[in-house]
Amino acid sequence: MNLETRIWNARALTRRQFFRQTGLSLGAVALGGLLSRNAYAGLKPTMSVANPLAPKKPHFAPRAKSIIYLHMSGAPPSLDMFDWKPKLVELHLKPCPEELLKGQRFAFIKGVPKMLGSPYKFKQCGRGGPWVSELLPYFTEIVDDVAIIKSVWTDQFTHAPAELFIYTGSPRAGAASLGSWLTYGLGSVNQDLPGFVVLLSGGTDPTGGKSLWGSGFLPSVYQGVQCRSAGEPILFANNPAGMDRSSRRRTLDALDKLDELEAKQFGDPETLTRIAQYELAYRMQISVPEVFDIAKEPKRVHEMYGTKPGEASFANNCLLARRLVEKGVRYVQLYDWGWDIHGTGPGDDLLNQFPKKCRDVDRACAALIRDLKQRGLLDETLVIWGGEFGRTPMNEARGGSMFLGRDHHPHCFTLWMAGAGIKPGMVYGETDELGYSIIEGKVSVRDLQTTILHLMGMDAHQFSYPFQGLNQRLIGPADEGQIVKAILV
């Protein structure tokens, strides 16, 4: 027996095959019960027809049909954007009170740091009068359409674990992401586009990497599809040289038949995923170029967003996000890198880099909300903006740096939400006079996850997937996530 044959036989003799071949043994009886409960038994011979992304019924009537999540990777400083603290300005560059340091651990701050008041002016705006930084002039125009939540906290204070915790429910790689959970539970309306699309800006991946949109233990058909706003939207989706569309169709038909044979023989759900992905890729060759061609938008839309067709930018991604949910995509995730404002130099400080990042996103975020509202899409689209944790009210001054910046701070940070089911024009939660601790309306990451799923019609405590002997959930094994009812209509 040659090596190739031995490898093939080893691959074929899976644990499931072994139990099947043991006849009426106790193992076979037990396996049959497990398979029937998990719906792996009796694979249909026409599995290529079934689409795992087909729309599915939620647990109850949803408020939102789709989500656009705008993540500022690196954790933007709330104290310089939404959480105005006059007392902090009074204490600017004075030694930090001892009670703020006792028993605390920081990522980079050493010794006794100095307090850091925001160098920017704030003003009250909108009907409710929330304070907003001068760096966000466009945001002030939509403040009555959003709910500002100033009391979010996490138990992670390093970027990658904190981002993973928000999007997968675990600070370690390997769990399923929020977009994957939603496409697994709800499917997607448009069968010619991915149900979960990821768009990047800022020059690199978010700190948590591609695990932030991975499917984890869920079938891989539910993982996010990374697209680009410049160049080919999806790499390697086009036919290779010498192959036309009819040839591609014949090739896929042959692959479908081979995959169906393997699915029936071995019962591996990933075989069915492969069939679905091939078919989706074939349909995307027609649908993706059309939806990603933002040059077709009228001039007034480009002026509103600040978009430039053909470039890679956050603004272009926001316009693409609107076009995608308009076409029925379930979940669109934007990651914008560059918000890690430590103050080690001009590339990450409050006076140089931070205003630039605000300019990068402010206009486009406001345009997205206005555009969705004008088109009647805001009532069915949930928009979320935020980072992975907060920043300290003290100046970091790492290594004696003279640039201004803030260290990581998990105890409180701000995000905002708008659209389907969200009460507009409100501020929820409050921090102390220094922006160090939450004094009212705490919202944990688990609460945020539970509320998002609730708005999509899913019960976070009942929504699970069997894996490694446990019913895995986005909110983890404990019943700690609660719906933040005060921000809901």
Short mmCIF file of C-alpha atoms in Angstrom, two decimals:
data_model
loop_
_atom_site.label_atom_id
_atom_site.label_comp_id
_atom_site.label_asym_id
_atom_site.label_seq_id
_atom_site.Cartn_x
_atom_site.Cartn_y
_atom_site.Cartn_z
CA MET A 1 0.00 0.00 0.00
CA ASN A 2 1.58 3.30 -1.09
CA LEU A 3 1.68 6.46 1.04
CA GLU A 4 -1.12 8.19 -0.88
CA THR A 5 -3.47 5.23 -0.31
CA ARG A 6 -2.61 5.11 3.41
CA ILE A 7 -3.35 8.83 3.80
CA TRP A 8 -6.68 8.43 1.98
CA ASN A 9 -7.68 5.47 4.19
CA ALA A 10 -6.68 7.33 7.35
CA ARG A 11 -8.77 10.31 6.28
CA ALA A 12 -11.74 8.10 5.46
CA LEU A 13 -11.73 6.30 8.81
CA THR A 14 -13.12 9.17 10.87
CA ARG A 15 -14.57 8.62 14.32
CA ARG A 16 -18.06 8.78 12.84
CA GLN A 17 -17.17 6.14 10.23
CA PHE A 18 -15.63 3.94 12.91
CA PHE A 19 -18.80 3.98 15.00
CA ARG A 20 -20.95 3.32 11.95
CA GLN A 21 -18.91 0.24 11.11
CA THR A 22 -19.27 -1.25 14.60
CA GLY A 23 -22.80 -2.45 13.83
CA LEU A 24 -25.21 -2.57 16.78
CA SER A 25 -22.55 -1.81 19.36
CA LEU A 26 -23.26 0.54 22.26
CA GLY A 27 -21.11 3.15 20.47
CA ALA A 28 -23.29 3.02 17.37
CA VAL A 29 -26.48 3.40 19.42
CA ALA A 30 -25.06 6.38 21.32
CA LEU A 31 -23.80 8.02 18.14
CA GLY A 32 -27.18 7.61 16.47
CA GLY A 33 -28.82 9.50 19.33
CA LEU A 34 -26.28 12.29 19.16
CA LEU A 35 -26.61 12.63 15.40
CA SER A 36 -30.38 12.81 15.50
CA ARG A 37 -30.28 15.56 18.11
CA ASN A 38 -27.65 17.56 16.23
CA ALA A 39 -29.28 17.07 12.81
CA TYR A 40 -26.17 15.59 11.19
CA ALA A 41 -27.79 12.27 10.25
CA GLY A 42 -29.41 11.59 6.89
CA LEU A 43 -27.63 14.11 4.66
CA LYS A 44 -29.73 14.80 1.61
CA PRO A 45 -28.30 13.96 -1.80
CA THR A 46 -29.23 17.43 -3.12
CA MET A 47 -27.45 19.45 -0.46
CA SER A 48 -26.01 21.85 -3.05
CA VAL A 49 -29.54 23.23 -3.50
CA ALA A 50 -29.91 24.13 0.17
CA ASN A 51 -28.40 27.48 1.12
CA PRO A 52 -27.17 27.82 4.73
CA LEU A 53 -27.52 31.60 4.38
CA ALA A 54 -31.22 31.45 3.50
CA PRO A 55 -33.36 33.70 5.75
CA LYS A 56 -34.42 32.09 9.03
CA LYS A 57 -37.02 33.07 11.59
CA PRO A 58 -35.78 34.94 14.68
CA HIS A 59 -36.89 33.99 18.21
CA PHE A 60 -39.32 36.92 18.25
CA ALA A 61 -40.23 39.95 16.16
CA PRO A 62 -37.01 41.96 15.58
CA ARG A 63 -36.62 45.71 15.61
CA ALA A 64 -33.60 45.59 13.27
CA LYS A 65 -33.05 43.68 10.04
CA SER A 66 -29.39 44.51 9.63
CA ILE A 67 -26.41 45.97 11.51
CA ILE A 68 -23.61 48.35 10.58
CA TYR A 69 -20.92 48.32 13.29
CA LEU A 70 -18.28 51.07 13.09
CA HIS A 71 -15.29 50.07 15.21
CA MET A 72 -12.47 52.53 15.92
CA SER A 73 -9.58 50.12 16.49
CA GLY A 74 -7.21 51.35 19.17
CA ALA A 75 -9.86 52.79 21.52
CA PRO A 76 -10.72 56.47 20.92
CA PRO A 77 -10.50 58.80 23.96
CA SER A 78 -14.07 59.50 25.11
CA LEU A 79 -12.83 62.34 27.32
CA ASP A 80 -11.87 64.27 24.18
CA MET A 81 -15.02 63.47 22.23
CA PHE A 82 -18.21 62.95 24.26
CA ASP A 83 -17.42 63.00 28.01
CA TRP A 84 -16.69 66.62 28.91
CA LYS A 85 -15.01 67.04 32.31
CA PRO A 86 -14.38 70.66 33.45
CA LYS A 87 -12.83 69.38 36.70
CA LEU A 88 -10.22 67.53 34.70
CA VAL A 89 -9.30 70.76 32.93
CA GLU A 90 -8.84 72.43 36.33
CA LEU A 91 -6.41 69.68 37.35
CA HIS A 92 -4.53 69.68 34.04
CA LEU A 93 -0.90 68.54 34.51
CA LYS A 94 -1.28 68.32 38.29
CA PRO A 95 -0.28 65.07 40.07
CA CYS A 96 -2.90 62.34 39.98
CA PRO A 97 -4.81 61.83 43.27
CA GLU A 98 -3.48 58.81 45.14
CA GLU A 99 -6.91 57.15 45.40
CA LEU A 100 -7.03 56.75 41.62
CA LEU A 101 -3.78 54.77 41.63
CA LYS A 102 -4.18 52.53 44.66
CA GLY A 103 -4.57 48.88 43.60
CA GLN A 104 -4.80 49.80 39.91
CA ARG A 105 -2.83 48.35 37.03
CA PHE A 106 -2.07 50.27 33.84
CA ALA A 107 -0.62 49.15 30.55
CA PHE A 108 2.15 51.77 30.40
CA ILE A 109 1.75 54.42 33.12
CA LYS A 110 4.45 54.28 35.79
CA GLY A 111 4.76 56.13 39.08
CA VAL A 112 2.48 59.10 39.75
CA PRO A 113 1.18 60.48 36.44
CA LYS A 114 -0.23 63.95 35.82
CA MET A 115 -3.86 64.62 35.06
CA LEU A 116 -4.74 65.48 31.47
CA GLY A 117 -7.62 67.82 30.71
CA SER A 118 -8.91 67.80 27.16
CA PRO A 119 -7.17 70.40 24.98
CA TYR A 120 -10.38 70.81 22.97
CA LYS A 121 -13.49 72.90 23.51
CA PHE A 122 -16.89 71.31 24.01
CA LYS A 123 -20.35 72.65 23.39
CA GLN A 124 -23.87 71.49 24.10
CA CYS A 125 -25.89 70.57 21.05
CA GLY A 126 -29.19 69.00 20.05
CA ARG A 127 -32.46 69.02 21.93
CA GLY A 128 -31.07 67.16 24.93
CA GLY A 129 -27.93 69.26 25.17
CA PRO A 130 -25.18 66.59 25.26
CA TRP A 131 -21.63 67.93 25.28
CA VAL A 132 -19.66 67.23 22.09
CA SER A 133 -16.07 68.08 21.18
CA GLU A 134 -15.25 70.75 18.61
CA LEU A 135 -13.47 68.00 16.64
CA LEU A 136 -16.85 66.46 15.73
CA PRO A 137 -18.79 69.24 13.95
CA TYR A 138 -20.71 66.83 11.71
CA PHE A 139 -21.72 64.64 14.63
CA THR A 140 -23.48 67.60 16.23
CA GLU A 141 -25.86 67.58 13.25
CA ILE A 142 -27.06 64.02 13.97
CA VAL A 143 -26.88 64.04 17.76
CA ASP A 144 -30.68 64.00 17.99
CA ASP A 145 -30.73 60.74 16.04
CA VAL A 146 -28.38 58.78 18.30
CA ALA A 147 -28.18 57.45 21.84
CA ILE A 148 -24.84 58.25 23.49
CA ILE A 149 -23.90 55.61 26.07
CA LYS A 150 -21.18 56.94 28.38
CA SER A 151 -21.04 54.04 30.82
CA VAL A 152 -19.68 51.00 28.97
CA TRP A 153 -16.98 48.96 30.69
CA THR A 154 -14.91 45.85 30.04
CA ASP A 155 -12.58 43.58 31.99
CA GLN A 156 -9.92 43.62 29.25
CA PHE A 157 -7.29 46.34 28.94
CA THR A 158 -5.17 45.04 26.07
CA HIS A 159 -6.33 45.75 22.51
CA ALA A 160 -6.58 42.32 20.91
CA PRO A 161 -8.29 40.55 23.87
CA ALA A 162 -10.64 43.52 24.33
CA GLU A 163 -11.68 43.52 20.66
CA LEU A 164 -12.08 39.74 20.67
CA PHE A 165 -14.20 39.99 23.82
CA ILE A 166 -16.60 42.48 22.22
CA TYR A 167 -16.99 40.62 18.93
CA THR A 168 -16.66 36.95 19.93
CA GLY A 169 -17.55 36.93 23.63
CA SER A 170 -14.10 35.57 24.52
CA PRO A 171 -10.75 37.36 24.95
CA ARG A 172 -9.04 34.42 23.23
CA ALA A 173 -9.11 33.58 19.53
CA GLY A 174 -11.27 30.68 18.39
CA ALA A 175 -14.82 31.73 19.28
CA ALA A 176 -17.48 32.74 16.74
CA SER A 177 -17.85 36.44 15.92
CA LEU A 178 -21.02 38.50 16.30
CA GLY A 179 -21.61 38.68 12.55
CA SER A 180 -21.17 34.93 12.26
CA TRP A 181 -23.66 34.31 15.05
CA LEU A 182 -26.24 36.52 13.35
CA THR A 183 -25.85 35.00 9.89
CA TYR A 184 -25.97 31.52 11.47
CA GLY A 185 -29.16 32.35 13.36
CA LEU A 186 -30.91 34.57 10.82
CA GLY A 187 -29.35 33.96 7.42
CA SER A 188 -29.30 36.82 4.93
CA VAL A 189 -31.87 38.34 2.60
CA ASN A 190 -29.68 38.69 -0.51
CA GLN A 191 -28.49 35.28 -1.66
CA ASP A 192 -26.07 36.78 -4.19
CA LEU A 193 -23.97 38.59 -1.58
CA PRO A 194 -22.26 37.46 1.63
CA GLY A 195 -24.39 37.74 4.73
CA PHE A 196 -21.47 39.16 6.71
CA VAL A 197 -19.13 41.71 5.07
CA VAL A 198 -15.99 43.26 6.59
CA LEU A 199 -14.46 46.56 5.37
CA LEU A 200 -11.11 47.91 6.63
CA SER A 201 -9.52 51.36 6.68
CA GLY A 202 -6.59 52.99 8.44
CA GLY A 203 -3.91 51.05 6.60
CA THR A 204 -3.96 47.72 8.41
CA ASP A 205 -6.09 45.09 10.12
CA PRO A 206 -7.58 45.83 13.55
CA THR A 207 -5.39 44.72 16.45
CA GLY A 208 -7.49 41.61 17.08
CA GLY A 209 -6.80 40.38 13.55
CA LYS A 210 -8.99 38.32 11.30
CA SER A 211 -10.31 36.29 14.24
CA LEU A 212 -12.63 39.25 14.83
CA TRP A 213 -14.72 38.10 11.87
CA GLY A 214 -14.00 34.39 12.07
CA SER A 215 -16.72 31.77 12.41
CA GLY A 216 -14.92 29.89 15.20
CA PHE A 217 -16.77 26.66 15.97
CA LEU A 218 -19.66 27.57 13.63
CA PRO A 219 -19.56 26.25 10.05
CA SER A 220 -17.12 28.39 8.08
CA VAL A 221 -19.80 29.55 5.63
CA TYR A 222 -20.77 32.04 8.36
CA GLN A 223 -17.39 33.77 8.65
CA GLY A 224 -17.08 37.37 7.50
CA VAL A 225 -16.00 38.11 3.94
CA GLN A 226 -13.35 40.81 3.80
CA CYS A 227 -13.91 43.22 0.91
CA ARG A 228 -12.01 46.25 -0.37
CA SER A 229 -13.20 49.71 -1.40
CA ALA A 230 -10.29 50.12 -3.84
CA GLY A 231 -9.26 47.71 -6.58
CA GLU A 232 -10.90 44.31 -6.83
CA PRO A 233 -13.58 44.17 -4.10
CA ILE A 234 -12.77 40.51 -3.39
CA LEU A 235 -9.43 39.01 -4.35
CA PHE A 236 -9.35 35.92 -6.60
CA ALA A 237 -13.12 36.00 -7.25
CA ASN A 238 -12.73 36.59 -10.97
CA ASN A 239 -12.30 33.76 -13.46
CA PRO A 240 -8.69 32.96 -14.36
CA ALA A 241 -7.42 33.72 -17.85
CA GLY A 242 -8.90 31.38 -20.44
CA MET A 243 -12.01 30.47 -18.44
CA ASP A 244 -15.37 32.04 -19.27
CA ARG A 245 -18.54 32.00 -17.16
CA SER A 246 -20.04 28.92 -18.84
CA SER A 247 -16.80 26.98 -18.23
CA ARG A 248 -16.87 28.04 -14.59
CA ARG A 249 -20.46 26.81 -14.32
CA ARG A 250 -19.56 23.38 -15.70
CA THR A 251 -16.61 23.14 -13.33
CA LEU A 252 -18.77 23.98 -10.32
CA ASP A 253 -21.44 21.46 -11.35
CA ALA A 254 -18.80 18.73 -11.42
CA LEU A 255 -17.41 19.83 -8.04
CA ASP A 256 -20.93 19.87 -6.57
CA LYS A 257 -21.47 16.26 -7.53
CA LEU A 258 -18.15 15.18 -6.03
CA ASP A 259 -18.81 17.14 -2.83
CA GLU A 260 -22.31 15.65 -2.51
CA LEU A 261 -20.83 12.15 -2.73
CA GLU A 262 -18.33 13.01 -0.01
CA ALA A 263 -21.03 14.62 2.15
CA LYS A 264 -23.20 11.51 1.97
CA GLN A 265 -20.26 9.22 2.69
CA PHE A 266 -18.55 11.06 5.53
CA GLY A 267 -21.19 13.44 6.92
CA ASP A 268 -18.80 16.36 7.37
CA PRO A 269 -20.79 19.65 7.52
CA GLU A 270 -17.77 21.52 6.13
CA THR A 271 -18.27 19.70 2.83
CA LEU A 272 -21.67 21.32 2.57
CA THR A 273 -20.06 24.64 3.47
CA ARG A 274 -17.64 24.20 0.57
CA ILE A 275 -20.52 23.65 -1.86
CA ALA A 276 -22.34 26.76 -0.58
CA GLN A 277 -19.20 28.88 -0.78
CA TYR A 278 -18.44 27.86 -4.35
CA GLU A 279 -21.98 28.70 -5.40
CA LEU A 280 -21.97 32.03 -3.55
CA ALA A 281 -18.64 32.98 -5.14
CA TYR A 282 -20.10 32.24 -8.57
CA ARG A 283 -23.09 34.51 -7.94
CA MET A 284 -20.88 37.19 -6.41
CA GLN A 285 -18.95 37.56 -9.65
CA ILE A 286 -22.01 39.39 -10.97
CA SER A 287 -23.44 41.02 -7.83
CA VAL A 288 -20.31 42.30 -6.07
CA PRO A 289 -18.92 44.59 -8.83
CA GLU A 290 -22.30 46.26 -9.13
CA VAL A 291 -22.84 46.99 -5.44
CA PHE A 292 -19.21 48.09 -4.92
CA ASP A 293 -19.24 50.57 -7.79
CA ILE A 294 -19.84 53.71 -5.73
CA ALA A 295 -18.99 55.88 -8.76
CA LYS A 296 -22.62 55.40 -9.79
CA GLU A 297 -23.79 57.44 -6.79
CA PRO A 298 -24.84 61.03 -7.54
CA LYS A 299 -22.46 63.90 -6.83
CA ARG A 300 -24.49 65.13 -3.84
CA VAL A 301 -23.99 61.76 -2.10
CA HIS A 302 -20.21 61.89 -2.58
CA GLU A 303 -20.18 65.43 -1.24
CA MET A 304 -22.20 64.35 1.79
CA TYR A 305 -19.87 61.44 2.69
CA GLY A 306 -16.61 62.94 1.44
CA THR A 307 -16.04 59.87 -0.74
CA LYS A 308 -13.58 59.49 -3.60
CA PRO A 309 -14.29 56.46 -5.82
CA GLY A 310 -11.27 54.25 -6.33
CA GLU A 311 -9.60 55.12 -3.03
CA ALA A 312 -9.44 53.05 0.14
CA SER A 313 -11.04 55.11 2.90
CA PHE A 314 -13.41 55.01 5.84
CA ALA A 315 -15.77 57.34 3.96
CA ASN A 316 -15.94 54.98 0.99
CA ASN A 317 -16.58 52.09 3.38
CA CYS A 318 -19.48 53.93 5.04
CA LEU A 319 -21.13 54.49 1.66
CA LEU A 320 -20.53 50.84 0.77
CA ALA A 321 -22.11 49.81 4.08
CA ARG A 322 -25.28 51.71 3.15
CA ARG A 323 -25.32 50.10 -0.31
CA LEU A 324 -24.82 46.64 1.21
CA VAL A 325 -27.65 46.84 3.77
CA GLU A 326 -29.81 48.36 1.06
CA LYS A 327 -29.20 45.13 -0.89
CA GLY A 328 -30.12 42.92 2.06
CA VAL A 329 -26.75 42.10 3.65
CA ARG A 330 -27.33 41.15 7.28
CA TYR A 331 -24.20 42.43 9.00
CA VAL A 332 -21.56 44.94 7.83
CA GLN A 333 -18.50 45.51 10.02
CA LEU A 334 -16.17 48.47 9.51
CA TYR A 335 -12.79 48.56 11.26
CA ASP A 336 -10.80 51.82 11.19
CA TRP A 337 -7.30 51.48 12.61
CA GLY A 338 -5.20 54.26 14.15
CA TRP A 339 -6.98 55.31 17.37
CA ASP A 340 -4.34 54.19 19.89
CA ILE A 341 -3.62 57.67 21.28
CA HIS A 342 -0.73 57.03 23.71
CA GLY A 343 1.26 60.21 23.06
CA THR A 344 4.61 58.55 22.40
CA GLY A 345 5.13 60.80 19.35
CA PRO A 346 3.28 62.87 16.75
CA GLY A 347 1.89 59.71 15.14
CA ASP A 348 -0.22 58.77 18.18
CA ASP A 349 -0.82 61.93 20.19
CA LEU A 350 -3.81 64.10 21.05
CA LEU A 351 -2.68 67.21 19.15
CA ASN A 352 -1.62 65.67 15.83
CA GLN A 353 -2.95 62.17 15.17
CA PHE A 354 -6.22 62.44 17.07
CA PRO A 355 -7.69 65.43 15.15
CA LYS A 356 -6.74 63.67 11.91
CA LYS A 357 -8.63 60.52 12.93
CA CYS A 358 -11.67 62.59 13.87
CA ARG A 359 -11.63 64.23 10.45
CA ASP A 360 -11.33 60.78 8.84
CA VAL A 361 -14.60 59.54 10.33
CA ASP A 362 -16.80 62.42 11.55
CA ARG A 363 -18.24 63.51 8.22
CA ALA A 364 -18.82 59.97 6.95
CA CYS A 365 -20.49 58.75 10.16
CA ALA A 366 -22.93 61.64 10.12
CA ALA A 367 -23.58 61.13 6.40
CA LEU A 368 -24.32 57.46 6.97
CA ILE A 369 -27.00 58.23 9.55
CA ARG A 370 -28.57 60.97 7.41
CA ASP A 371 -28.45 58.82 4.29
CA LEU A 372 -30.06 55.81 5.97
CA LYS A 373 -32.72 58.08 7.45
CA GLN A 374 -33.52 59.74 4.11
CA ARG A 375 -33.95 56.35 2.47
CA GLY A 376 -36.17 54.94 5.21
CA LEU A 377 -33.47 52.42 6.15
CA LEU A 378 -32.58 53.76 9.60
CA ASP A 379 -35.77 52.31 11.09
CA GLU A 380 -34.57 48.80 10.22
CA THR A 381 -30.79 49.21 10.46
CA LEU A 382 -28.91 49.28 13.76
CA VAL A 383 -25.76 51.45 13.64
CA ILE A 384 -23.14 51.15 16.40
CA TRP A 385 -19.99 53.26 16.86
CA GLY A 386 -17.27 52.64 19.42
CA GLY A 387 -13.90 51.21 20.44
CA GLU A 388 -12.74 48.35 22.65
CA PHE A 389 -12.10 50.22 25.93
CA GLY A 390 -11.53 53.73 27.28
CA ARG A 391 -8.52 55.99 27.92
CA THR A 392 -7.19 57.33 31.21
CA PRO A 393 -7.82 60.86 32.51
CA MET A 394 -4.05 60.94 33.19
CA ASN A 395 -1.28 61.74 30.71
CA GLU A 396 0.73 58.63 29.88
CA ALA A 397 4.13 60.31 29.29
CA ARG A 398 5.75 56.99 28.45
CA GLY A 399 9.53 57.20 28.71
CA GLY A 400 9.29 60.92 29.51
CA SER A 401 7.50 61.78 26.26
CA MET A 402 6.41 65.41 25.98
CA PHE A 403 3.52 64.52 23.65
CA LEU A 404 0.03 64.28 25.13
CA GLY A 405 -1.71 60.92 25.22
CA ARG A 406 -3.81 58.59 27.33
CA ASP A 407 -3.20 55.03 28.50
CA HIS A 408 -5.65 52.11 28.29
CA HIS A 409 -8.60 52.29 30.68
CA PRO A 410 -11.19 49.48 30.90
CA HIS A 411 -13.39 51.01 33.60
CA CYS A 412 -15.46 53.30 31.35
CA PHE A 413 -15.83 54.34 27.75
CA THR A 414 -18.42 55.79 25.39
CA LEU A 415 -20.15 54.40 22.35
CA TRP A 416 -23.19 55.51 20.44
CA MET A 417 -26.03 53.65 18.77
CA ALA A 418 -28.68 54.73 16.30
CA GLY A 419 -31.51 53.32 14.26
CA ALA A 420 -33.81 50.38 14.72
CA GLY A 421 -35.24 50.23 18.23
CA ILE A 422 -32.85 52.82 19.71
CA LYS A 423 -34.24 55.84 21.56
CA PRO A 424 -32.85 58.88 19.68
CA GLY A 425 -31.45 62.05 21.21
CA MET A 426 -30.57 60.64 24.62
CA VAL A 427 -27.52 60.22 26.84
CA TYR A 428 -27.36 57.13 29.01
CA GLY A 429 -25.02 56.57 31.95
CA GLU A 430 -22.56 58.87 33.65
CA THR A 431 -18.97 58.87 34.87
CA ASP A 432 -17.44 60.70 37.83
CA GLU A 433 -16.07 64.24 37.58
CA LEU A 434 -12.72 62.96 36.31
CA GLY A 435 -14.07 60.39 33.85
CA TYR A 436 -12.37 57.60 35.81
CA SER A 437 -15.28 55.46 37.05
CA ILE A 438 -18.93 54.87 36.18
CA ILE A 439 -21.36 56.31 38.71
CA GLU A 440 -24.63 55.61 36.90
CA GLY A 441 -26.04 53.07 34.42
CA LYS A 442 -23.22 50.55 33.99
CA VAL A 443 -23.28 48.67 30.66
CA SER A 444 -21.03 45.62 30.41
CA VAL A 445 -19.84 44.04 27.18
CA ARG A 446 -22.26 41.19 27.89
CA ASP A 447 -25.10 43.71 28.25
CA LEU A 448 -24.13 45.25 24.91
CA GLN A 449 -24.09 41.85 23.20
CA THR A 450 -27.43 40.87 24.74
CA THR A 451 -29.05 44.14 23.65
CA ILE A 452 -27.75 43.83 20.08
CA LEU A 453 -29.09 40.29 19.75
CA HIS A 454 -32.40 41.36 21.27
CA LEU A 455 -32.82 44.09 18.65
CA MET A 456 -32.25 41.44 15.97
CA GLY A 457 -34.97 39.26 17.47
CA MET A 458 -32.67 36.79 19.23
CA ASP A 459 -32.65 35.78 22.90
CA ALA A 460 -28.96 35.82 23.87
CA HIS A 461 -29.56 33.36 26.70
CA GLN A 462 -31.26 30.81 24.44
CA PHE A 463 -29.19 31.35 21.29
CA SER A 464 -26.52 28.65 21.30
CA TYR A 465 -24.53 26.15 19.27
CA PRO A 466 -23.40 22.69 20.48
CA PHE A 467 -19.61 22.39 20.55
CA GLN A 468 -17.23 20.35 22.69
CA GLY A 469 -20.07 19.10 24.85
CA LEU A 470 -21.37 22.57 25.68
CA ASN A 471 -24.07 24.85 24.31
CA GLN A 472 -21.78 27.71 23.30
CA ARG A 473 -23.20 31.24 23.43
CA LEU A 474 -21.98 34.68 22.39
CA ILE A 475 -22.54 35.91 25.96
CA GLY A 476 -20.64 33.03 27.54
CA PRO A 477 -21.76 30.37 30.03
CA ALA A 478 -23.01 32.66 32.83
CA ASP A 479 -26.34 34.50 32.71
CA GLU A 480 -24.78 37.93 33.15
CA GLY A 481 -25.91 39.81 30.03
CA GLN A 482 -28.98 42.02 30.46
CA ILE A 483 -30.93 44.08 27.91
CA VAL A 484 -30.27 47.81 28.32
CA LYS A 485 -33.95 48.67 28.19
CA ALA A 486 -33.51 52.38 28.95
CA ILE A 487 -31.98 53.05 25.52
CA LEU A 488 -34.76 51.24 23.62
CA VAL A 489 -37.89 52.79 22.19
#
